[in-house]
mmCIF file of C-alpha atoms in Angstrom:
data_model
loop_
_atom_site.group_PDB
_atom_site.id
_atom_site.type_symbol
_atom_site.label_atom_id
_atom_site.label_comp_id
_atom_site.label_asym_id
_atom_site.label_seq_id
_atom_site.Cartn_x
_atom_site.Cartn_y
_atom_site.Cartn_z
ATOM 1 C CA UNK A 1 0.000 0.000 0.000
ATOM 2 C CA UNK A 2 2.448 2.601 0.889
ATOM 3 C CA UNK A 3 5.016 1.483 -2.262
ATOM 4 C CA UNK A 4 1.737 2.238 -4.357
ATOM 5 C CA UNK A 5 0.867 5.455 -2.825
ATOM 6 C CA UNK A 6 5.025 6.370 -3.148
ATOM 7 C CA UNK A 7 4.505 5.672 -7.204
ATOM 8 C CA UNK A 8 1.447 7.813 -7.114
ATOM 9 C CA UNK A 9 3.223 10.948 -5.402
ATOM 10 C CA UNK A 10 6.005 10.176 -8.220
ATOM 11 C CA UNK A 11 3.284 10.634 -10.783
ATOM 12 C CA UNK A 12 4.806 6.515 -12.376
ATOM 13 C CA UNK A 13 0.918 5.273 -11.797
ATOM 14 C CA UNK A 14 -1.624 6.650 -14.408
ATOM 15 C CA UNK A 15 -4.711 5.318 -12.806
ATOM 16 C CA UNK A 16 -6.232 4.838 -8.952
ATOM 17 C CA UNK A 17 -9.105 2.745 -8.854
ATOM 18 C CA UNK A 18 -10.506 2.550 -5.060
ATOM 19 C CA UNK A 19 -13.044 1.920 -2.944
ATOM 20 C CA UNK A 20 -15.207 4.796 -0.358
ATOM 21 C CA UNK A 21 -13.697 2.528 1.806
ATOM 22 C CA UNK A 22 -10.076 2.760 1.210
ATOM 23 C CA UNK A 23 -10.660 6.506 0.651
ATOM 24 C CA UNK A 24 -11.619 7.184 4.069
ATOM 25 C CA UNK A 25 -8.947 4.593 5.485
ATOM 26 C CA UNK A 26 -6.069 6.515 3.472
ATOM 27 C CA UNK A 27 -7.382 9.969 3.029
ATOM 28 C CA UNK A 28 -4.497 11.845 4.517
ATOM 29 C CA UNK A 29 -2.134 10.458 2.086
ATOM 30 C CA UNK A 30 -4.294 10.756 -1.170
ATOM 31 C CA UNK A 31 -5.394 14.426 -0.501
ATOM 32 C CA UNK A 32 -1.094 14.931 -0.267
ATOM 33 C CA UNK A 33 -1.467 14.035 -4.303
ATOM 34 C CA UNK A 34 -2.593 15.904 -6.953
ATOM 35 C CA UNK A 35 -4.377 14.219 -9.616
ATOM 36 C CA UNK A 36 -5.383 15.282 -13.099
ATOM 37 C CA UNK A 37 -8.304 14.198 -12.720
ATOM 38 C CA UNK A 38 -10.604 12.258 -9.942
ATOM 39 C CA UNK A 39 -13.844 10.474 -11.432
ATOM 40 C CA UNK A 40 -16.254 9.207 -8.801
ATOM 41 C CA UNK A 41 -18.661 6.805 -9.746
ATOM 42 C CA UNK A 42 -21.795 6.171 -7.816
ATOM 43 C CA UNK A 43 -22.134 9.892 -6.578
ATOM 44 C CA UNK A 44 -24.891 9.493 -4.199
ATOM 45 C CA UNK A 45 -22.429 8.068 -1.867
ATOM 46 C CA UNK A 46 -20.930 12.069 -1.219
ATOM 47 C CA UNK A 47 -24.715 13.580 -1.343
ATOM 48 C CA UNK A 48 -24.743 14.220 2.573
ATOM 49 C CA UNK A 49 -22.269 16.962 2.843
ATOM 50 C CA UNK A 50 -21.733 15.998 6.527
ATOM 51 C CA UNK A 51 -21.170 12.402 6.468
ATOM 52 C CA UNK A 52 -17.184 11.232 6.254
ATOM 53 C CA UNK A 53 -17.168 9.998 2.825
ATOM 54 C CA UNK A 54 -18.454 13.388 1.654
ATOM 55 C CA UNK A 55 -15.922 15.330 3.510
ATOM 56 C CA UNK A 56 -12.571 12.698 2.092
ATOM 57 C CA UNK A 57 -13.742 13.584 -1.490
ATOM 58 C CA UNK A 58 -13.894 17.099 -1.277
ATOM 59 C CA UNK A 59 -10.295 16.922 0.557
ATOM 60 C CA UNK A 60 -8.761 15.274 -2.800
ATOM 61 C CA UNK A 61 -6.715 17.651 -5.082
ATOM 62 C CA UNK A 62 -7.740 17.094 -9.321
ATOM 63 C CA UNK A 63 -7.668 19.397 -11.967
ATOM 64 C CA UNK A 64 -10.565 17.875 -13.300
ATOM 65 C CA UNK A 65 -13.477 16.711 -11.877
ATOM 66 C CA UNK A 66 -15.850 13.696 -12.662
ATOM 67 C CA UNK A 67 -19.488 12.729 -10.841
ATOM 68 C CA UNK A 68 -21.418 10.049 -12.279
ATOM 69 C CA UNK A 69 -24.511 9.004 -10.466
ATOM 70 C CA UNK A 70 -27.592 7.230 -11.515
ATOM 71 C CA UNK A 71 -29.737 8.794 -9.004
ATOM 72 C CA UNK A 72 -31.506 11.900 -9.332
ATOM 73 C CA UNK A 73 -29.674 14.509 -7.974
ATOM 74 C CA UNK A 74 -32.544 16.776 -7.756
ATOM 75 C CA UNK A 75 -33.572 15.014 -4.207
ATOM 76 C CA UNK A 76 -32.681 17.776 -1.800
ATOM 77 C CA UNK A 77 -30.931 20.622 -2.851
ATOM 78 C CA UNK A 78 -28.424 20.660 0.258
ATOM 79 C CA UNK A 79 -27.882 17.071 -2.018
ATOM 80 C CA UNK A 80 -26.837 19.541 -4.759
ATOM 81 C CA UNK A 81 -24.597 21.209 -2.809
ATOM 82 C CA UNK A 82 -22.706 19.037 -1.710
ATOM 83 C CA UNK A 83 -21.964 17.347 -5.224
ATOM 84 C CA UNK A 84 -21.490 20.351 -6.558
ATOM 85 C CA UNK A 85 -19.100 21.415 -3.993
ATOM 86 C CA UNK A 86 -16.805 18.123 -4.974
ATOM 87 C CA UNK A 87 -17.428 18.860 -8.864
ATOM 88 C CA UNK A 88 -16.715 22.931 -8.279
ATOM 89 C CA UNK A 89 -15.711 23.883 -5.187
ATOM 90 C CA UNK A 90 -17.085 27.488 -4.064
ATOM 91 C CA UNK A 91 -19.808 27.022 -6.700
ATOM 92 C CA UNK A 92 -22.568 28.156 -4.819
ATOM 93 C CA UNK A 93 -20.132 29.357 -2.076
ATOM 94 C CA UNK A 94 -20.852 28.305 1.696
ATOM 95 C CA UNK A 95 -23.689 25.573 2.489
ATOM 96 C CA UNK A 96 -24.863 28.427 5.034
ATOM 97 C CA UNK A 97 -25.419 30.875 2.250
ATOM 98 C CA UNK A 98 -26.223 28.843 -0.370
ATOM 99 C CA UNK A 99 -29.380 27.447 1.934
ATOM 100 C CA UNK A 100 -30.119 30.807 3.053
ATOM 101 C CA UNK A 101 -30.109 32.409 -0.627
ATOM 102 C CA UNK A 102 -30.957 29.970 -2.698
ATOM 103 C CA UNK A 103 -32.179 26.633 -1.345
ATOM 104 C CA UNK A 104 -34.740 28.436 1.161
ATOM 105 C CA UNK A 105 -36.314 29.819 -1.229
ATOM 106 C CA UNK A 106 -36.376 27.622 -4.107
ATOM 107 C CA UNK A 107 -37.840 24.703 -1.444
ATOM 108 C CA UNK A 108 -40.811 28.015 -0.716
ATOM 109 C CA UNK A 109 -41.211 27.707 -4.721
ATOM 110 C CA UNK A 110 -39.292 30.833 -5.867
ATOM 111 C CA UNK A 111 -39.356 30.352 -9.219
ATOM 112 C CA UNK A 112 -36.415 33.245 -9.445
ATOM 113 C CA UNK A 113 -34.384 31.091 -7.302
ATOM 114 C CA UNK A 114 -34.688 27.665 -9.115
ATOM 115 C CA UNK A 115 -33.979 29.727 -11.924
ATOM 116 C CA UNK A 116 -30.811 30.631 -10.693
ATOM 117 C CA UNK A 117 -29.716 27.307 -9.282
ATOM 118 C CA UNK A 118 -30.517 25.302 -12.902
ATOM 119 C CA UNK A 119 -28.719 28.475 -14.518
ATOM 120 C CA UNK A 120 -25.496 27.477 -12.535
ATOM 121 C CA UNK A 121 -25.721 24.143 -12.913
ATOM 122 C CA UNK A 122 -26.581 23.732 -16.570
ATOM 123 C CA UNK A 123 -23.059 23.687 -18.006
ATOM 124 C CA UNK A 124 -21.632 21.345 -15.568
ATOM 125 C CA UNK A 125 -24.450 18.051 -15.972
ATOM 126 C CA UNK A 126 -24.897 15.700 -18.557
ATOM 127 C CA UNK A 127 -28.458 14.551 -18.178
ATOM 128 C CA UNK A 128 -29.548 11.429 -20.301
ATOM 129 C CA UNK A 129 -32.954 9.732 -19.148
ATOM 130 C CA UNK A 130 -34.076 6.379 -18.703
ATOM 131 C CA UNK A 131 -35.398 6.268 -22.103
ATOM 132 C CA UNK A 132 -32.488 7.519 -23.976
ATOM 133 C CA UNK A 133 -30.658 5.117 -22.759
ATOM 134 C CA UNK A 134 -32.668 1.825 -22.751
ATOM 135 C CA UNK A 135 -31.796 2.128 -26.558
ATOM 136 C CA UNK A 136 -28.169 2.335 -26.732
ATOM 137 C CA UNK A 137 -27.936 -0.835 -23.662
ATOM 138 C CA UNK A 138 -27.279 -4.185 -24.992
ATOM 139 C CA UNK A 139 -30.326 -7.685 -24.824
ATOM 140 C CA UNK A 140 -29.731 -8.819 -21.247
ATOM 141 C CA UNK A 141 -27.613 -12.123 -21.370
ATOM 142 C CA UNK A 142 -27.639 -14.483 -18.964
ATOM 143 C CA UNK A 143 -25.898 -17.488 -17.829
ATOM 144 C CA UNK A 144 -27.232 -19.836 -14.949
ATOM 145 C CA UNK A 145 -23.945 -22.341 -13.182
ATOM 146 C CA UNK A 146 -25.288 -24.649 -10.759
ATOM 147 C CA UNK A 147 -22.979 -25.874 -8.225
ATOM 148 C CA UNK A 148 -23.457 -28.060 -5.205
ATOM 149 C CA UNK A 149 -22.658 -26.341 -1.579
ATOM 150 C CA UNK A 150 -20.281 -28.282 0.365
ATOM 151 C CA UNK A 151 -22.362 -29.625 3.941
ATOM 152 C CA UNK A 152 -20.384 -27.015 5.524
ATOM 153 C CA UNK A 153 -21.693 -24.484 3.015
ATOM 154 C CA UNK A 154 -25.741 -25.393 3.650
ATOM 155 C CA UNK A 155 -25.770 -25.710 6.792
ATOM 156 C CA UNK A 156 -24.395 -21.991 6.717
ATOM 157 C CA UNK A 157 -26.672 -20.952 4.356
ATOM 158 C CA UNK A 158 -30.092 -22.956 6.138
ATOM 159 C CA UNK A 159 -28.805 -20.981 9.412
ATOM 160 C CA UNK A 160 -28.892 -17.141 7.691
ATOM 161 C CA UNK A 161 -31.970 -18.118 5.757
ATOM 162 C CA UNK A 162 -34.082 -19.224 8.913
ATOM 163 C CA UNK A 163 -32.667 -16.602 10.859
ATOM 164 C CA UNK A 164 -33.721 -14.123 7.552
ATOM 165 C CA UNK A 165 -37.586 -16.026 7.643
ATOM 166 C CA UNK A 166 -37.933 -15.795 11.684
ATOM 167 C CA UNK A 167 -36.978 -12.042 11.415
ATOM 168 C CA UNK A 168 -39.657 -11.775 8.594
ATOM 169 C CA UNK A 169 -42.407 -13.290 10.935
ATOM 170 C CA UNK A 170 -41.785 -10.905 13.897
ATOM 171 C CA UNK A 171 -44.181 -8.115 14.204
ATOM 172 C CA UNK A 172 -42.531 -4.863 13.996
ATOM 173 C CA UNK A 173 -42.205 -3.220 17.004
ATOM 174 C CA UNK A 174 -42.505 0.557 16.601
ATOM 175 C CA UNK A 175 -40.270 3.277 19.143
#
């Protein structure tokens, strides 16, 4: 781990593929490094400005910046922030002032507000929907492989799946 983090600081390794995981473990020395450019995939995971994951992207150092995401990212605008403060830091400037200015009122409907938000956003986010894109994806292929679990193996697997069905039949038990 550190020999491969030593080759990235030398700029020998052209591409980091990691983990949220291993981001947060080795934060301190990735954010030392600058990148040319940092692509996240699965941007929902950095949506919650507060939340450690969030905070370890937004510490990384890229000229450019990449957010792909299949979820809408039109949730919660505090949501928006937050990406956008990954993608463009200082975008919409503070989370303080960018709730008090803009998502305030655009949550009240203030239709001058939204305006403004979709304004600064437009250049920055690709937008294809579901049916654009259902024609360019490929038949679904599948392929079933049938192997036999070892006694070991199903007795494992009868223990989480009764354990699964007895937590199904309990009634719920609200706070």
């Amino acid at each position: 781990r550190q020999e491969r983090l030593e080759q990235l600081r030398r700029g020998e390794l052209d591409v980091l593929i990691t983990s949220y995981a291993i981001l947060l473990r080795d934060i301190d020395a990735l954010s030392s490094i600058s990148f040319h450019t940092v692509v996240i995939d699965e941007a929902q995971a950095i949506k919650n400005a507060d939340s450690k994951t969030s905070r370890a992207a937004r510490r990384l150092r890229a000229h450019h910046r990449i957010a792909l995401t299949g979820t809408p990212i039109e949730n919660r605008l505090t949501e928006l922030w937050s990406l956008m403060e990954f993608l463009n830091p200082g975008l919409f400037g503070s989370r303080a002032s960018f709730a008090e200015r803009l998502a305030g009122p655009a949550s009240r409907g203030d239709q001058q507000a939204l305006l403004a938000i979709r304004t600064r956003i437009r250049p920055f986010i690709m937008r294809r929907l579901k049916e654009d894109v259902a024609a360019d994806l490929p038949a679904r292929s599948e392929t079933l492989v049938h192997c036999q679990l070892s006694e070991a193996q199903h007795s494992g697997y009868e223990a989480v799946r009764h354990a699964a069905l007895q937590g199904l039949r309990k009634p719920s038990v609200e706070a």
